[in-house]
PDB file of C-alpha atoms in Angstrom:
ATOM      1  CA  MET A 722       3.894   6.413  34.805  1.00 47.00           C
ATOM      2  CA  ASP A 723       3.393   6.986  31.131  1.00 45.00           C
ATOM      3  CA  SER A 724       0.508   9.458  31.438  1.00 59.00           C
ATOM      4  CA  GLN A 725       3.287  11.812  30.569  1.00 76.00           C
ATOM      5  CA  PHE A 726       3.196  10.501  27.135  1.00 93.00           C
ATOM      6  CA  ASP A 727       1.268  12.492  24.417  1.00 94.00           C
ATOM      7  CA  GLY A 728       0.661  12.321  20.757  1.00 96.00           C
ATOM      8  CA  GLN A 729       3.916  14.117  20.062  1.00 96.00           C
ATOM      9  CA  ASP A 730       5.786  11.520  21.982  1.00 96.00           C
ATOM     10  CA  PHE A 731       4.530   8.676  20.015  1.00 97.00           C
ATOM     11  CA  LEU A 732       4.792  10.672  16.715  1.00 97.00           C
ATOM     12  CA  SER A 733       8.321  11.035  17.300  1.00 96.00           C
ATOM     13  CA  CYS A 734       8.573   6.933  17.444  1.00 97.00           C
ATOM     14  CA  CYS A 735       6.418   6.535  14.086  1.00 98.00           C
ATOM     15  CA  GLY A 736       5.368   9.325  11.857  1.00 97.00           C
ATOM     16  CA  SER A 737       1.846   8.037  11.483  1.00 98.00           C
ATOM     17  CA  THR A 738      -0.569  10.496  13.201  1.00 98.00           C
ATOM     18  CA  ARG A 739      -3.186   7.745  13.600  1.00 97.00           C
ATOM     19  CA  PHE A 740      -0.584   5.494  15.205  1.00 98.00           C
ATOM     20  CA  ALA A 741       0.109   8.411  17.667  1.00 98.00           C
ATOM     21  CA  ARG A 742      -3.615   8.948  18.345  1.00 97.00           C
ATOM     22  CA  GLU A 743      -4.356   5.227  18.830  1.00 97.00           C
ATOM     23  CA  MET A 744      -1.375   4.876  21.195  1.00 97.00           C
ATOM     24  CA  VAL A 745      -2.660   7.829  23.391  1.00 97.00           C
ATOM     25  CA  ALA A 746      -5.975   6.217  23.332  1.00 96.00           C
ATOM     26  CA  ALA A 747      -4.904   2.727  24.124  1.00 96.00           C
ATOM     27  CA  GLY A 748      -2.761   4.144  27.306  1.00 92.00           C
ATOM     28  CA  PRO A 749      -1.792   4.396  29.909  1.00 93.00           C
ATOM     29  CA  PHE A 750       0.443   1.288  29.678  1.00 95.00           C
ATOM     30  CA  SER A 751       1.630  -0.640  32.692  1.00 92.00           C
ATOM     31  CA  GLY A 752       5.340  -0.512  31.222  1.00 94.00           C
ATOM     32  CA  LEU A 753       7.277  -0.806  27.993  1.00 96.00           C
ATOM     33  CA  ASP A 754       6.400  -4.290  27.340  1.00 97.00           C
ATOM     34  CA  GLN A 755       2.678  -3.550  27.181  1.00 97.00           C
ATOM     35  CA  ALA A 756       3.303  -0.569  25.126  1.00 97.00           C
ATOM     36  CA  LEU A 757       5.245  -2.568  22.440  1.00 98.00           C
ATOM     37  CA  GLU A 758       2.595  -5.155  22.312  1.00 98.00           C
ATOM     38  CA  VAL A 759      -0.161  -2.589  21.709  1.00 98.00           C
ATOM     39  CA  ALA A 760       2.058  -0.559  19.219  1.00 98.00           C
ATOM     40  CA  ARG A 761       2.685  -3.853  17.166  1.00 98.00           C
ATOM     41  CA  HIS A 762      -1.108  -4.494  17.009  1.00 98.00           C
ATOM     42  CA  ILE A 763      -1.872  -1.107  16.149  1.00 98.00           C
ATOM     43  CA  TRP A 764       0.713  -0.790  13.367  1.00 98.00           C
ATOM     44  CA  MET A 765       0.122  -4.116  11.700  1.00 97.00           C
ATOM     45  CA  ASN A 766      -3.597  -4.467  11.979  1.00 97.00           C
ATOM     46  CA  ILE A 767      -5.213  -1.126  12.301  1.00 97.00           C
ATOM     47  CA  ILE A 768      -3.098   1.522  10.458  1.00 98.00           C
ATOM     48  CA  ASP A 769      -4.016   1.427   6.723  1.00 97.00           C
ATOM     49  CA  VAL A 770      -1.646   1.540   3.687  1.00 97.00           C
ATOM     50  CA  ASN A 771      -1.900   5.473   3.630  1.00 97.00           C
ATOM     51  CA  GLY A 772      -0.838   5.471   7.257  1.00 98.00           C
ATOM     52  CA  TRP A 773       2.006   3.521   6.513  1.00 98.00           C
ATOM     53  CA  LEU A 774       3.178   5.664   3.716  1.00 97.00           C
ATOM     54  CA  GLU A 775       2.726   8.609   6.012  1.00 98.00           C
ATOM     55  CA  ALA A 776       5.226   7.245   8.497  1.00 98.00           C
ATOM     56  CA  PHE A 777       7.570   6.172   5.796  1.00 97.00           C
ATOM     57  CA  ALA A 778       7.428   9.846   4.495  1.00 96.00           C
ATOM     58  CA  ALA A 779       8.428  11.166   7.968  1.00 96.00           C
ATOM     59  CA  HIS A 780      11.883   9.631   7.562  1.00 92.00           C
ATOM     60  CA  PRO A 781      14.968  11.293   5.928  1.00 80.00           C
ATOM     61  CA  GLU A 782      16.649   9.009   3.233  1.00 68.00           C
ATOM     62  CA  ILE A 783      19.210   6.723   4.677  1.00 62.00           C
ATOM     63  CA  GLY A 784      22.681   8.473   4.348  1.00 61.00           C
ATOM     64  CA  SER A 785      21.189  11.882   5.014  1.00 61.00           C
ATOM     65  CA  THR A 786      21.223  12.778   8.706  1.00 55.00           C
ATOM     66  CA  SER A 787      18.806  15.779   9.057  1.00 56.00           C
ATOM     67  CA  SER A 788      18.479  15.363  12.874  1.00 57.00           C
ATOM     68  CA  ALA A 789      20.448  14.275  15.932  1.00 56.00           C
ATOM     69  CA  SER A 790      18.316  11.124  16.619  1.00 58.00           C
ATOM     70  CA  ASN A 791      18.621   9.872  12.977  1.00 65.00           C
ATOM     71  CA  LYS A 792      22.299  10.641  13.220  1.00 63.00           C
ATOM     72  CA  GLN A 793      22.707   8.306  16.207  1.00 67.00           C
ATOM     73  CA  GLU A 794      20.309   5.715  14.686  1.00 69.00           C
ATOM     74  CA  GLN A 795      22.682   5.572  11.471  1.00 67.00           C
ATOM     75  CA  SER A 796      25.910   5.727  13.525  1.00 67.00           C
ATOM     76  CA  THR A 797      27.188   2.354  12.496  1.00 66.00           C
ATOM     77  CA  ALA A 798      26.294   2.974   8.898  1.00 67.00           C
ATOM     78  CA  LEU A 799      28.068   6.236   8.958  1.00 64.00           C
ATOM     79  CA  ALA A 800      31.146   5.057  10.790  1.00 67.00           C
ATOM     80  CA  THR A 801      31.671   2.197   8.060  1.00 64.00           C
ATOM     81  CA  ALA A 802      30.810   4.578   4.944  1.00 66.00           C
ATOM     82  CA  THR A 803      33.515   5.634   2.774  1.00 72.00           C
ATOM     83  CA  ASP A 804      32.738   8.557   0.315  1.00 73.00           C
ATOM     84  CA  HIS A 805      32.301   5.894  -2.522  1.00 78.00           C
ATOM     85  CA  SER A 806      29.888   3.686  -0.713  1.00 80.00           C
ATOM     86  CA  LEU A 807      27.879   6.539   0.603  1.00 84.00           C
ATOM     87  CA  GLN A 808      27.625   7.837  -3.080  1.00 87.00           C
ATOM     88  CA  GLU A 809      26.412   4.275  -4.223  1.00 91.00           C
ATOM     89  CA  LEU A 810      23.959   4.135  -1.251  1.00 90.00           C
ATOM     90  CA  LEU A 811      22.486   7.502  -2.391  1.00 91.00           C
ATOM     91  CA  GLU A 812      22.082   6.288  -6.079  1.00 94.00           C
ATOM     92  CA  TRP A 813      20.515   3.135  -4.986  1.00 95.00           C
ATOM     93  CA  ASN A 814      18.105   4.981  -2.703  1.00 94.00           C
ATOM     94  CA  SER A 815      16.986   7.030  -5.407  1.00 94.00           C
ATOM     95  CA  ARG A 816      16.390   3.969  -7.745  1.00 96.00           C
ATOM     96  CA  TYR A 817      14.565   2.417  -5.081  1.00 97.00           C
ATOM     97  CA  LYS A 818      12.245   5.407  -4.433  1.00 96.00           C
ATOM     98  CA  GLN A 819      11.671   5.635  -8.206  1.00 96.00           C
ATOM     99  CA  LYS A 820      10.332   2.123  -8.469  1.00 97.00           C
ATOM    100  CA  PHE A 821       8.406   1.793  -5.170  1.00 97.00           C
ATOM    101  CA  GLY A 822       7.342   5.435  -4.540  1.00 96.00           C
ATOM    102  CA  HIS A 823       8.557   5.511  -0.967  1.00 96.00           C
ATOM    103  CA  VAL A 824      11.851   5.722   0.716  1.00 95.00           C
ATOM    104  CA  PHE A 825      14.107   2.605   1.605  1.00 95.00           C
ATOM    105  CA  LEU A 826      13.539   1.755   5.108  1.00 95.00           C
ATOM    106  CA  ILE A 827      15.759  -0.492   7.089  1.00 94.00           C
ATOM    107  CA  CYS A 828      16.442  -0.643  11.010  1.00 92.00           C
ATOM    108  CA  ALA A 829      20.030   0.637  10.510  1.00 85.00           C
ATOM    109  CA  SER A 830      20.963   0.071  14.087  1.00 82.00           C
ATOM    110  CA  GLY A 831      24.043  -1.765  14.294  1.00 83.00           C
ATOM    111  CA  ARG A 832      24.240  -2.346  10.629  1.00 85.00           C
ATOM    112  CA  GLY A 833      27.269  -1.173   8.599  1.00 86.00           C
ATOM    113  CA  SER A 834      26.964   0.724   5.354  1.00 87.00           C
ATOM    114  CA  PRO A 835      27.980  -2.361   3.038  1.00 88.00           C
ATOM    115  CA  GLU A 836      25.437  -4.394   4.613  1.00 91.00           C
ATOM    116  CA  ILE A 837      22.502  -1.892   4.201  1.00 92.00           C
ATOM    117  CA  LEU A 838      23.633  -1.345   0.518  1.00 93.00           C
ATOM    118  CA  SER A 839      23.668  -5.107  -0.078  1.00 94.00           C
ATOM    119  CA  GLU A 840      20.277  -5.306   1.610  1.00 95.00           C
ATOM    120  CA  LEU A 841      18.800  -2.632  -0.455  1.00 96.00           C
ATOM    121  CA  LYS A 842      20.123  -4.253  -3.899  1.00 97.00           C
ATOM    122  CA  VAL A 843      18.327  -7.598  -2.958  1.00 97.00           C
ATOM    123  CA  ARG A 844      15.004  -5.803  -1.793  1.00 98.00           C
ATOM    124  CA  TYR A 845      15.076  -3.837  -5.096  1.00 98.00           C
ATOM    125  CA  HIS A 846      13.988  -6.929  -6.878  1.00 97.00           C
ATOM    126  CA  ASN A 847      10.826  -7.436  -4.876  1.00 97.00           C
ATOM    127  CA  ARG A 848       7.283  -6.735  -5.861  1.00 97.00           C
ATOM    128  CA  PRO A 849       5.996  -3.486  -4.539  1.00 97.00           C
ATOM    129  CA  ILE A 850       3.592  -5.177  -2.236  1.00 97.00           C
ATOM    130  CA  VAL A 851       6.035  -7.450  -0.865  1.00 97.00           C
ATOM    131  CA  GLU A 852       8.523  -4.576  -0.229  1.00 98.00           C
ATOM    132  CA  LEU A 853       5.719  -2.422   1.488  1.00 98.00           C
ATOM    133  CA  GLU A 854       5.299  -5.116   4.116  1.00 97.00           C
ATOM    134  CA  ILE A 855       9.066  -5.532   4.368  1.00 98.00           C
ATOM    135  CA  ALA A 856       9.374  -1.705   4.976  1.00 97.00           C
ATOM    136  CA  ALA A 857       6.481  -1.862   7.375  1.00 98.00           C
ATOM    137  CA  GLN A 858       8.209  -4.504   9.410  1.00 98.00           C
ATOM    138  CA  GLU A 859      11.479  -2.411   9.541  1.00 97.00           C
ATOM    139  CA  GLN A 860       9.563   0.591  10.446  1.00 98.00           C
ATOM    140  CA  MET A 861       8.231  -1.495  13.456  1.00 98.00           C
ATOM    141  CA  LYS A 862      11.660  -2.359  14.530  1.00 97.00           C
ATOM    142  CA  ILE A 863      12.496   1.385  14.444  1.00 96.00           C
ATOM    143  CA  THR A 864       9.562   2.251  16.360  1.00 98.00           C
ATOM    144  CA  GLU A 865      10.328  -0.446  19.099  1.00 97.00           C
ATOM    145  CA  LEU A 866      13.868   1.091  19.636  1.00 97.00           C
ATOM    146  CA  ARG A 867      12.365   4.314  20.007  1.00 97.00           C
ATOM    147  CA  LEU A 868       9.683   3.442  22.443  1.00 97.00           C
ATOM    148  CA  ALA A 869      12.302   1.830  24.469  1.00 97.00           C
ATOM    149  CA  LYS A 870      14.364   5.060  24.456  1.00 96.00           C
ATOM    150  CA  LEU A 871      11.079   7.112  25.161  1.00 95.00           C
ATOM    151  CA  PHE A 872      10.306   4.990  28.290  1.00 94.00           C
ATOM    152  CA  ALA A 873      13.878   5.072  29.538  1.00 93.00           C
ATOM    153  CA  THR A 874      14.103   8.779  29.111  1.00 88.00           C
ATOM    154  CA  LYS A 875      11.005   9.634  30.990  1.00 79.00           C
ATOM    155  CA  ALA A 876      11.783   7.179  33.490  1.00 69.00           C
ATOM    156  CA  ASN A 877      15.104   8.960  34.283  1.00 65.00           C
ATOM    157  CA  ILE A 878      13.432  12.212  34.247  1.00 62.00           C
ATOM    158  CA  GLY A 879      10.931  10.814  36.743  1.00 53.00           C
ATOM    159  CA  SER A 880      13.554   9.644  38.995  1.00 49.00           C
ATOM    160  CA  SER A 881      15.676  12.885  38.921  1.00 48.00           C
ATOM    161  CA  THR A 882      12.616  14.767  39.991  1.00 46.00           C
ATOM    162  CA  LEU A 883      12.307  12.500  43.060  1.00 45.00           C
ATOM    163  CA  THR A 884      15.827  13.022  44.165  1.00 38.00           C
TER     164      THR A 884
ATOM    165  CA  MET B 257      -4.376  -4.363 -35.085  1.00 47.00           C
ATOM    166  CA  ASP B 258      -4.043  -2.828 -31.601  1.00 45.00           C
ATOM    167  CA  SER B 259      -1.969   0.241 -32.815  1.00 60.00           C
ATOM    168  CA  GLN B 260      -5.277   1.853 -32.452  1.00 75.00           C
ATOM    169  CA  PHE B 261      -5.185   1.670 -28.662  1.00 93.00           C
ATOM    170  CA  ASP B 262      -3.787   4.672 -26.826  1.00 94.00           C
ATOM    171  CA  GLY B 263      -3.389   5.616 -23.238  1.00 96.00           C
ATOM    172  CA  GLN B 264      -7.202   6.715 -22.895  1.00 96.00           C
ATOM    173  CA  ASP B 265      -8.204   3.272 -23.960  1.00 96.00           C
ATOM    174  CA  PHE B 266      -5.895   1.614 -21.363  1.00 97.00           C
ATOM    175  CA  LEU B 267      -6.862   3.977 -18.723  1.00 97.00           C
ATOM    176  CA  SER B 268     -10.546   3.112 -19.284  1.00 96.00           C
ATOM    177  CA  CYS B 269      -9.392  -0.393 -18.135  1.00 97.00           C
ATOM    178  CA  CYS B 270      -7.483   0.336 -15.198  1.00 98.00           C
ATOM    179  CA  GLY B 271      -7.213   3.804 -13.715  1.00 97.00           C
ATOM    180  CA  SER B 272      -3.494   3.874 -13.048  1.00 98.00           C
ATOM    181  CA  THR B 273      -1.920   6.405 -15.420  1.00 98.00           C
ATOM    182  CA  ARG B 274       1.297   4.521 -15.205  1.00 97.00           C
ATOM    183  CA  PHE B 275      -0.353   1.281 -16.164  1.00 98.00           C
ATOM    184  CA  ALA B 276      -1.734   2.943 -19.259  1.00 98.00           C
ATOM    185  CA  ARG B 277       1.546   4.550 -20.065  1.00 97.00           C
ATOM    186  CA  GLU B 278       3.390   1.248 -19.565  1.00 97.00           C
ATOM    187  CA  MET B 279       0.735  -0.609 -21.810  1.00 97.00           C
ATOM    188  CA  VAL B 280       1.073   1.833 -24.591  1.00 97.00           C
ATOM    189  CA  ALA B 281       5.068   1.267 -24.360  1.00 96.00           C
ATOM    190  CA  ALA B 282       4.607  -2.308 -24.507  1.00 96.00           C
ATOM    191  CA  GLY B 283       2.576  -2.505 -27.443  1.00 92.00           C
ATOM    192  CA  PRO B 284       1.572  -3.181 -30.087  1.00 93.00           C
ATOM    193  CA  PHE B 285       0.360  -6.670 -29.010  1.00 95.00           C
ATOM    194  CA  SER B 286      -0.407  -9.795 -31.233  1.00 92.00           C
ATOM    195  CA  GLY B 287      -3.631 -10.156 -29.713  1.00 94.00           C
ATOM    196  CA  LEU B 288      -5.867 -10.135 -26.466  1.00 96.00           C
ATOM    197  CA  ASP B 289      -3.780 -13.082 -24.904  1.00 97.00           C
ATOM    198  CA  GLN B 290      -0.544 -11.281 -25.143  1.00 97.00           C
ATOM    199  CA  ALA B 291      -2.021  -8.007 -23.968  1.00 97.00           C
ATOM    200  CA  LEU B 292      -3.476  -9.836 -20.859  1.00 98.00           C
ATOM    201  CA  GLU B 293      -0.092 -11.539 -19.980  1.00 98.00           C
ATOM    202  CA  VAL B 294       1.769  -8.137 -20.345  1.00 98.00           C
ATOM    203  CA  ALA B 295      -0.998  -6.390 -18.325  1.00 98.00           C
ATOM    204  CA  ARG B 296      -0.743  -8.804 -15.422  1.00 98.00           C
ATOM    205  CA  HIS B 297       2.982  -8.313 -15.352  1.00 98.00           C
ATOM    206  CA  ILE B 298       2.722  -4.648 -15.404  1.00 98.00           C
ATOM    207  CA  TRP B 299      -0.073  -4.430 -12.644  1.00 98.00           C
ATOM    208  CA  MET B 300       1.478  -6.945 -10.360  1.00 97.00           C
ATOM    209  CA  ASN B 301       5.254  -6.220 -10.403  1.00 97.00           C
ATOM    210  CA  ILE B 302       5.618  -2.627 -12.016  1.00 97.00           C
ATOM    211  CA  ILE B 303       2.980  -0.479 -10.600  1.00 98.00           C
ATOM    212  CA  ASP B 304       3.701   0.792  -7.034  1.00 97.00           C
ATOM    213  CA  VAL B 305       1.265   1.100  -4.221  1.00 97.00           C
ATOM    214  CA  ASN B 306       0.539   4.613  -5.199  1.00 97.00           C
ATOM    215  CA  GLY B 307      -0.463   3.481  -8.565  1.00 98.00           C
ATOM    216  CA  TRP B 308      -2.759   0.861  -7.084  1.00 98.00           C
ATOM    217  CA  LEU B 309      -4.530   3.314  -4.904  1.00 97.00           C
ATOM    218  CA  GLU B 310      -4.881   5.684  -7.807  1.00 98.00           C
ATOM    219  CA  ALA B 311      -6.611   3.065  -9.867  1.00 98.00           C
ATOM    220  CA  PHE B 312      -8.795   1.997  -6.916  1.00 97.00           C
ATOM    221  CA  ALA B 313      -9.800   5.720  -6.580  1.00 96.00           C
ATOM    222  CA  ALA B 314     -11.030   5.630 -10.170  1.00 96.00           C
ATOM    223  CA  HIS B 315     -13.769   3.469  -9.241  1.00 92.00           C
ATOM    224  CA  PRO B 316     -17.302   4.436  -7.986  1.00 80.00           C
ATOM    225  CA  GLU B 317     -18.341   2.695  -4.915  1.00 68.00           C
ATOM    226  CA  ILE B 318     -20.293  -0.571  -5.503  1.00 62.00           C
ATOM    227  CA  GLY B 319     -24.103   0.084  -5.433  1.00 61.00           C
ATOM    228  CA  SER B 320     -23.316   3.474  -6.937  1.00 61.00           C
ATOM    229  CA  THR B 321     -23.661   3.359 -10.838  1.00 55.00           C
ATOM    230  CA  SER B 322     -22.308   6.551 -12.242  1.00 56.00           C
ATOM    231  CA  SER B 323     -21.607   5.343 -15.714  1.00 57.00           C
ATOM    232  CA  ALA B 324     -23.126   3.088 -18.290  1.00 56.00           C
ATOM    233  CA  SER B 325     -20.161   0.583 -18.204  1.00 58.00           C
ATOM    234  CA  ASN B 326     -20.312   0.348 -14.366  1.00 64.00           C
ATOM    235  CA  LYS B 327     -23.920  -0.091 -14.555  1.00 62.00           C
ATOM    236  CA  GLN B 328     -23.482  -3.076 -16.958  1.00 67.00           C
ATOM    237  CA  GLU B 329     -20.611  -4.586 -14.812  1.00 69.00           C
ATOM    238  CA  GLN B 330     -22.725  -4.434 -11.802  1.00 67.00           C
ATOM    239  CA  SER B 331     -25.992  -5.660 -13.504  1.00 68.00           C
ATOM    240  CA  THR B 332     -26.219  -8.972 -11.696  1.00 67.00           C
ATOM    241  CA  ALA B 333     -25.667  -7.288  -8.349  1.00 67.00           C
ATOM    242  CA  LEU B 334     -28.394  -4.717  -9.175  1.00 64.00           C
ATOM    243  CA  ALA B 335     -30.783  -7.191 -10.208  1.00 68.00           C
ATOM    244  CA  THR B 336     -30.588  -9.077  -7.162  1.00 64.00           C
ATOM    245  CA  ALA B 337     -30.622  -5.967  -4.714  1.00 67.00           C
ATOM    246  CA  THR B 338     -33.537  -5.114  -2.665  1.00 73.00           C
ATOM    247  CA  ASP B 339     -33.631  -1.580  -1.329  1.00 73.00           C
ATOM    248  CA  HIS B 340     -32.780  -3.065   2.226  1.00 79.00           C
ATOM    249  CA  SER B 341     -29.793  -5.071   0.824  1.00 80.00           C
ATOM    250  CA  LEU B 342     -28.425  -2.051  -1.205  1.00 84.00           C
ATOM    251  CA  GLN B 343     -28.627   0.034   1.941  1.00 87.00           C
ATOM    252  CA  GLU B 344     -26.636  -2.576   3.855  1.00 91.00           C
ATOM    253  CA  LEU B 345     -24.314  -2.614   1.070  1.00 90.00           C
ATOM    254  CA  LEU B 346     -23.709   1.025   1.261  1.00 91.00           C
ATOM    255  CA  GLU B 347     -23.326   0.953   4.906  1.00 94.00           C
ATOM    256  CA  TRP B 348     -20.825  -1.672   4.947  1.00 95.00           C
ATOM    257  CA  ASN B 349     -18.797   0.006   2.061  1.00 94.00           C
ATOM    258  CA  SER B 350     -18.603   3.090   4.103  1.00 94.00           C
ATOM    259  CA  ARG B 351     -17.136   1.082   7.143  1.00 96.00           C
ATOM    260  CA  TYR B 352     -14.773  -0.552   4.812  1.00 97.00           C
ATOM    261  CA  LYS B 353     -13.638   2.712   3.295  1.00 96.00           C
ATOM    262  CA  GLN B 354     -13.183   3.948   6.925  1.00 96.00           C
ATOM    263  CA  LYS B 355     -10.942   1.052   7.982  1.00 97.00           C
ATOM    264  CA  PHE B 356      -8.857   0.641   4.730  1.00 97.00           C
ATOM    265  CA  GLY B 357      -8.696   4.254   3.138  1.00 96.00           C
ATOM    266  CA  HIS B 358      -9.906   2.935  -0.356  1.00 96.00           C
ATOM    267  CA  VAL B 359     -13.035   1.576  -1.896  1.00 95.00           C
ATOM    268  CA  PHE B 360     -13.956  -2.001  -1.601  1.00 95.00           C
ATOM    269  CA  LEU B 361     -13.057  -3.589  -4.798  1.00 95.00           C
ATOM    270  CA  ILE B 362     -14.574  -6.844  -6.218  1.00 94.00           C
ATOM    271  CA  CYS B 363     -15.060  -8.114  -9.550  1.00 92.00           C
ATOM    272  CA  ALA B 364     -18.939  -7.952  -9.533  1.00 85.00           C
ATOM    273  CA  SER B 365     -19.583  -9.545 -12.929  1.00 82.00           C
ATOM    274  CA  GLY B 366     -21.820 -12.259 -12.632  1.00 83.00           C
ATOM    275  CA  ARG B 367     -22.215 -12.033  -8.668  1.00 85.00           C
ATOM    276  CA  GLY B 368     -25.367 -11.216  -6.751  1.00 86.00           C
ATOM    277  CA  SER B 369     -25.740  -8.495  -4.193  1.00 87.00           C
ATOM    278  CA  PRO B 370     -25.949 -10.922  -1.406  1.00 88.00           C
ATOM    279  CA  GLU B 371     -22.543 -12.838  -2.385  1.00 91.00           C
ATOM    280  CA  ILE B 372     -20.891  -9.348  -2.567  1.00 92.00           C
ATOM    281  CA  LEU B 373     -22.319  -8.142   0.670  1.00 93.00           C
ATOM    282  CA  SER B 374     -21.141 -11.546   2.510  1.00 94.00           C
ATOM    283  CA  GLU B 375     -17.555 -11.229   0.819  1.00 95.00           C
ATOM    284  CA  LEU B 376     -17.239  -7.695   2.116  1.00 96.00           C
ATOM    285  CA  LYS B 377     -18.147  -8.864   5.656  1.00 97.00           C
ATOM    286  CA  VAL B 378     -15.571 -11.504   5.634  1.00 97.00           C
ATOM    287  CA  ARG B 379     -12.705  -9.250   3.849  1.00 98.00           C
ATOM    288  CA  TYR B 380     -13.527  -6.472   6.366  1.00 98.00           C
ATOM    289  CA  HIS B 381     -11.581  -8.396   9.036  1.00 97.00           C
ATOM    290  CA  ASN B 382      -8.398  -8.702   7.088  1.00 97.00           C
ATOM    291  CA  ARG B 383      -5.309  -6.756   7.755  1.00 97.00           C
ATOM    292  CA  PRO B 384      -5.054  -3.707   5.560  1.00 97.00           C
ATOM    293  CA  ILE B 385      -1.929  -5.160   3.653  1.00 97.00           C
ATOM    294  CA  VAL B 386      -3.728  -8.243   2.949  1.00 97.00           C
ATOM    295  CA  GLU B 387      -6.749  -6.604   1.814  1.00 98.00           C
ATOM    296  CA  LEU B 388      -4.663  -4.319  -0.444  1.00 98.00           C
ATOM    297  CA  GLU B 389      -3.473  -7.322  -2.156  1.00 97.00           C
ATOM    298  CA  ILE B 390      -6.808  -8.913  -2.665  1.00 98.00           C
ATOM    299  CA  ALA B 391      -8.373  -5.557  -3.902  1.00 97.00           C
ATOM    300  CA  ALA B 392      -5.482  -5.531  -6.405  1.00 98.00           C
ATOM    301  CA  GLN B 393      -6.166  -9.094  -7.677  1.00 98.00           C
ATOM    302  CA  GLU B 394      -9.875  -8.098  -7.996  1.00 97.00           C
ATOM    303  CA  GLN B 395      -8.918  -5.032  -9.962  1.00 98.00           C
ATOM    304  CA  MET B 396      -6.757  -7.216 -12.298  1.00 98.00           C
ATOM    305  CA  LYS B 397      -9.957  -9.437 -12.999  1.00 97.00           C
ATOM    306  CA  ILE B 398     -12.054  -6.222 -13.747  1.00 96.00           C
ATOM    307  CA  THR B 399      -8.992  -4.950 -16.052  1.00 98.00           C
ATOM    308  CA  GLU B 400      -9.019  -8.406 -17.995  1.00 97.00           C
ATOM    309  CA  LEU B 401     -12.730  -8.167 -18.832  1.00 97.00           C
ATOM    310  CA  ARG B 402     -12.339  -4.636 -19.963  1.00 97.00           C
ATOM    311  CA  LEU B 403      -9.519  -5.470 -22.050  1.00 97.00           C
ATOM    312  CA  ALA B 404     -11.372  -8.319 -23.676  1.00 97.00           C
ATOM    313  CA  LYS B 405     -14.186  -5.933 -24.334  1.00 96.00           C
ATOM    314  CA  LEU B 406     -11.674  -3.421 -25.640  1.00 95.00           C
ATOM    315  CA  PHE B 407     -10.110  -5.689 -28.244  1.00 94.00           C
ATOM    316  CA  ALA B 408     -13.529  -7.118 -29.276  1.00 93.00           C
ATOM    317  CA  THR B 409     -15.065  -3.556 -29.825  1.00 88.00           C
ATOM    318  CA  LYS B 410     -11.902  -2.546 -31.743  1.00 79.00           C
ATOM    319  CA  ALA B 411     -12.024  -5.594 -33.835  1.00 69.00           C
ATOM    320  CA  ASN B 412     -15.650  -5.108 -34.665  1.00 65.00           C
ATOM    321  CA  ILE B 413     -14.907  -1.381 -35.896  1.00 62.00           C
ATOM    322  CA  GLY B 414     -12.083  -2.799 -38.098  1.00 53.00           C
ATOM    323  CA  SER B 415     -14.466  -5.330 -39.655  1.00 49.00           C
ATOM    324  CA  SER B 416     -17.392  -2.892 -40.121  1.00 48.00           C
ATOM    325  CA  THR B 417     -14.966  -0.530 -41.870  1.00 46.00           C
ATOM    326  CA  LEU B 418     -13.751  -3.224 -44.394  1.00 44.00           C
ATOM    327  CA  THR B 419     -17.421  -3.976 -45.352  1.00 38.00           C
TER     328      THR B 419
END
């Protein structure tokens, strides 16, 4: 089924070019579960720090919604954000980026804006190396949701072609 | 005493420009012990991942000796290296850099070439994030030795000026 997936598909799930290349090389997958398992292994064990930073850099900052899919992923955060809290989120994002050299990454799905801001303030005190690994784990959660969506979309396209 | 130290002095101890800047800002130090304590704090808590990678990139690969001070720091390794083991070291260095995206860092002082090669082979199996922190700790050991030498040199210059 997944032989339809190419590098661009996987790159839309995680912005590391090496991740996309390794996923293409590891496929085809028997289904989503296998793809998730392989993706986790590649992301946590194979991709080096430069690849992690490359993937982080592919994200818009939280609060900014430059694409339809980002808007959807951040829908709860945006629905619960007041002008004031959004402003505070933007300011802390900027402080975070100043300290760590990369954007603040959190799997925003289902999280309200106050919860995200509170997480950001706690994580701000971490050592850079600790924060790097947390950000990578959050990236993995985001990638998993996107892979699930990718498989679901392609499966639907497959079925509608058959009808 | 240490008001003689400028950014270039600290940069020669650790190739992160931010480290050098923070050391200058944190000085003057009452002596080596205080300088080491501050340096450890800056390196482990303040410098971000990009700064770590910048410092790693300032090192020649082990086995290559592009400067007199590097030659001295690697003197034990070089004295114990045969042509064959040096070749193997160079090959593993290259494999390491391929996997992790940065040079293999080890405080080579007092270590023989076989010990370094054996460490490299063990560390090669680490996850990139684990290896990043080990490399940063090795960089700190190297920085400590260089700071001690810097303080000793400047102290000697101070005394000879007085005689």
